[in-house]
Coordinates of C-alpha atoms in Angstrom, one line a residue:
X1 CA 14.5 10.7 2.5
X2 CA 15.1 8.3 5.6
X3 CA 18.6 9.9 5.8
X4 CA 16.8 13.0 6.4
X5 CA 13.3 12.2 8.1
X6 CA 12.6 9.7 11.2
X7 CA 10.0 7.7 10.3
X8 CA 7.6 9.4 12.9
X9 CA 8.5 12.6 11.1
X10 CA 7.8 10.9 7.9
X11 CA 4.4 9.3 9.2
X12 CA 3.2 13.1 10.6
X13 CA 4.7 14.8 7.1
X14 CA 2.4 12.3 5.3
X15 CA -0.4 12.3 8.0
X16 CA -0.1 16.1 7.2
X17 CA 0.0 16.1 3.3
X18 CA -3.2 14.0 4.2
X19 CA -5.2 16.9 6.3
X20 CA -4.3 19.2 3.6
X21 CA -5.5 17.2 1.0
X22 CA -9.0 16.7 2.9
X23 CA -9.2 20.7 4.0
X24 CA -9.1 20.9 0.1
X25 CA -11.6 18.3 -0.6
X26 CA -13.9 20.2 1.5
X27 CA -13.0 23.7 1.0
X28 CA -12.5 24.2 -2.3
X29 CA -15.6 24.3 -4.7
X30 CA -16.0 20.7 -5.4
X31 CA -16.4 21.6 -9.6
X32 CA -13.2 23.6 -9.5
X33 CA -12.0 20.5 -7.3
X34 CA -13.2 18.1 -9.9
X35 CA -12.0 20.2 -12.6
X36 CA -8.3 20.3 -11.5
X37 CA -7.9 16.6 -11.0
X38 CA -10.5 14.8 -13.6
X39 CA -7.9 12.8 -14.8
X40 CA -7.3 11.0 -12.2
X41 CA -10.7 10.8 -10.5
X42 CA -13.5 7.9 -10.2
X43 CA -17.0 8.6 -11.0
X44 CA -18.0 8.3 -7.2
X45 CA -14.8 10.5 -6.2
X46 CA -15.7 13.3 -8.7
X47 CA -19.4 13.1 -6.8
X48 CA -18.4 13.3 -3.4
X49 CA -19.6 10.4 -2.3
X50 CA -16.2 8.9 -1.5
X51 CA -12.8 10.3 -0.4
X52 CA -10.3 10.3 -3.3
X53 CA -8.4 7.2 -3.5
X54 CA -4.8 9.3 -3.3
X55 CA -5.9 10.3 0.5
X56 CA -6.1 6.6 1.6
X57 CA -3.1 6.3 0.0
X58 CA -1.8 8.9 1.9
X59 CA -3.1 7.8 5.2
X60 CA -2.2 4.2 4.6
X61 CA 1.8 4.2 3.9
X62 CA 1.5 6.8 7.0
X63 CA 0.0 4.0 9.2
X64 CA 2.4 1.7 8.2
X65 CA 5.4 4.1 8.6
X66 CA 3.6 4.3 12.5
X67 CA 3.3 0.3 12.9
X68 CA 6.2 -0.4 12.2
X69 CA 9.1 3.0 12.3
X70 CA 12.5 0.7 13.0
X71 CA 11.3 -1.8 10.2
X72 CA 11.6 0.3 7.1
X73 CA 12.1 -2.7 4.3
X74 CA 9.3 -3.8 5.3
X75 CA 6.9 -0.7 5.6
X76 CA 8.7 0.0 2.0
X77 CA 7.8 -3.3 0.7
X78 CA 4.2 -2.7 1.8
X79 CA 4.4 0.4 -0.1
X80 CA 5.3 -1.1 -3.0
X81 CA 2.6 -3.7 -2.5
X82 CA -0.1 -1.3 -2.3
X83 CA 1.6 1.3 -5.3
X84 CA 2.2 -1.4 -7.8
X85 CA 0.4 -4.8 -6.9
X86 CA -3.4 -3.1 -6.2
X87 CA -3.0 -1.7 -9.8
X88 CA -2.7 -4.7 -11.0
X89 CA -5.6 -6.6 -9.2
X90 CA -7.5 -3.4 -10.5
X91 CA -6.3 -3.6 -14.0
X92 CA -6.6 -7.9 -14.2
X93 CA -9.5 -7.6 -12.3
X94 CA -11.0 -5.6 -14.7
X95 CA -10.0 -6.8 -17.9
X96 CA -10.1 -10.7 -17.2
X97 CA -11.7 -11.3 -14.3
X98 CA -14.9 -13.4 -14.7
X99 CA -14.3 -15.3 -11.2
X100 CA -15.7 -13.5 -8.4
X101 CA -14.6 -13.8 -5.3
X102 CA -17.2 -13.0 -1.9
X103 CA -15.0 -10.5 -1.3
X104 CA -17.0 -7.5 -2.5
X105 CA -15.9 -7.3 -6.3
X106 CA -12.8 -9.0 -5.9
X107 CA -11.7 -11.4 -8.8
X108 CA -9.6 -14.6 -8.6
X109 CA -7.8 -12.6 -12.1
X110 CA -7.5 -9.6 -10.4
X111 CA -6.2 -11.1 -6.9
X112 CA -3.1 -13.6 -9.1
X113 CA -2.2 -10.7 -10.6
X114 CA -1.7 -8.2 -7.2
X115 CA -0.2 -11.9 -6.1
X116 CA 2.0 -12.2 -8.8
X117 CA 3.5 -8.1 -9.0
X118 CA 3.6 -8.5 -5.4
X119 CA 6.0 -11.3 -5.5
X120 CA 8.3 -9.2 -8.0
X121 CA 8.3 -5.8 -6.2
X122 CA 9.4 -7.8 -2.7
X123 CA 12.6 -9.8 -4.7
X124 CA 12.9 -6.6 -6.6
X125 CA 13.5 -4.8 -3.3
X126 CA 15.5 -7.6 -1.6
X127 CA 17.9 -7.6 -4.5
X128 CA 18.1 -3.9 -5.0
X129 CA 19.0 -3.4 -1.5
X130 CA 21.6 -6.6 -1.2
X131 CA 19.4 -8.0 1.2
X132 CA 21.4 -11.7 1.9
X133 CA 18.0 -13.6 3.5
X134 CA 18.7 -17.2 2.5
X135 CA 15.7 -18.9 0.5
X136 CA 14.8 -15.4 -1.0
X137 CA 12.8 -16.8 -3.3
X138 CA 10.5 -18.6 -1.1
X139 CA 10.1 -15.0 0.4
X140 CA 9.2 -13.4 -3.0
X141 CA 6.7 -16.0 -2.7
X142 CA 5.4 -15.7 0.6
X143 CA 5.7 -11.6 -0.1
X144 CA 3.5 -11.8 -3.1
X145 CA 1.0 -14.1 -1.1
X146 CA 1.0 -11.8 1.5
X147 CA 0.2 -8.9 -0.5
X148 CA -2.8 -10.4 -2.5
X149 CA -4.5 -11.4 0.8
X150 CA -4.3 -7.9 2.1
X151 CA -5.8 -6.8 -1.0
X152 CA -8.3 -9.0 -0.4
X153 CA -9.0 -9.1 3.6
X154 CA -12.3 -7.2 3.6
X155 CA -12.8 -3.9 5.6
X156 CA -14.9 -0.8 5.5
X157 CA -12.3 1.6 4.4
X158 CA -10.5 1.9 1.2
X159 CA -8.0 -0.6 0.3
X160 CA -5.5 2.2 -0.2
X161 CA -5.5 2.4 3.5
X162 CA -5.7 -1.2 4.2
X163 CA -3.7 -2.7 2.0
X164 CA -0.5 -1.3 3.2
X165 CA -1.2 -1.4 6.9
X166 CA -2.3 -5.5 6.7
X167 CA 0.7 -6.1 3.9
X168 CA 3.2 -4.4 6.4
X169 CA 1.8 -6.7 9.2
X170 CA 2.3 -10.2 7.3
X171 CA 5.7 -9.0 6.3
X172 CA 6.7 -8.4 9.7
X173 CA 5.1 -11.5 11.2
X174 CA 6.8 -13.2 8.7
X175 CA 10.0 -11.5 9.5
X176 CA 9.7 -12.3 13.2
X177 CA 8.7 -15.8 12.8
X178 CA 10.1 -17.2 9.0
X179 CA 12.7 -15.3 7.4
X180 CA 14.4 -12.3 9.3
X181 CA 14.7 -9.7 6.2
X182 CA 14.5 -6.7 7.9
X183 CA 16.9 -5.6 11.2
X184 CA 15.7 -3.3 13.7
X185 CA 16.7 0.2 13.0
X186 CA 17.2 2.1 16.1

């Protein structure tokens, strides 16, 4: 799509898909509501006491399309961060963590294995996109890292929204100052 969208039209289609998805939340009777997406509901979600995780999720990869629009490797890596590496703190976290962290009800488990997807989806998307950084590995590394502390960095709001803005910041601080990954698209 970025052949076809800027990323400000990308970051206002998502921002969008997100206002939509909210004027549903709230306008549709919350059992019909629950009943159409069950599946993929958590207890707290189907109650109303929280926002669905999918609108963070929404919100977030917008905010980090708006950070940072002539960066997209790294607001796609932060995407990929948040799609694939906060499942897998979730889904370690869950079924091996013993080792809290005092980060709400974070787990040392759940936080090696965001750390260690995260490291694979950034050399993934280095290597799929013939990305010639020298010492890429060390950036899988320093990806992965960077990743599993925005998981964990502590904030009010769903980590569907966080994740991706703080994982897109640490990539690009780390492109300014370490590696140089991603050019400026103007």
């Amino acid at each position: 799509m970025s052949n076809l969208l800027t990323p400000h039209i990308a970051a206002l289609v998502l921002f969008c898909c997100a206002l939509l998805f909210l004027l549903f939340v709230h306008v549709v009777p919350r059992q019909l509501f629950v009943d159409i997406f069950k599946d993929i509901l958590r207890k707290e979600e189907a109650e109303g006491k929280v926002y669905p995780a999918s609108l963070w999720f929404l919100m977030g990869f917008a905010g980090a399309i708006s950070l940072l629009p002539n960066h997209p490797d790294i607001y796609r890596i932060a995407l990929l961060h948040l799609a694939l590496g906060d499942p897998a703190a979730g889904i370690c976290g869950g079924l091996y963590g013993k080792t809290k962290v005092s980060v709400g009800k974070k787990t040392i488990e759940g936080c090696i294995g965001c750390f260690v997807v995260c490291a694979i989806v950034t050399g993934l998307y280095l290597w799929g996109t013939n990305n010639t950084v020298s010492d890429r590995w060390v950036l899988c590394l320093m990806g992965g890292l960077v990743g599993s502390l925005a998981e964990l960095i502590p904030t009010p709001l769903d980590d569907n929204f966080s994740l991706p803005i703080f994982s897109a910041l640490g990539l690009w601080v780390m492109n300014e100052y370490c590696f140089h990954f991603s050019r400026i698209r103007e």
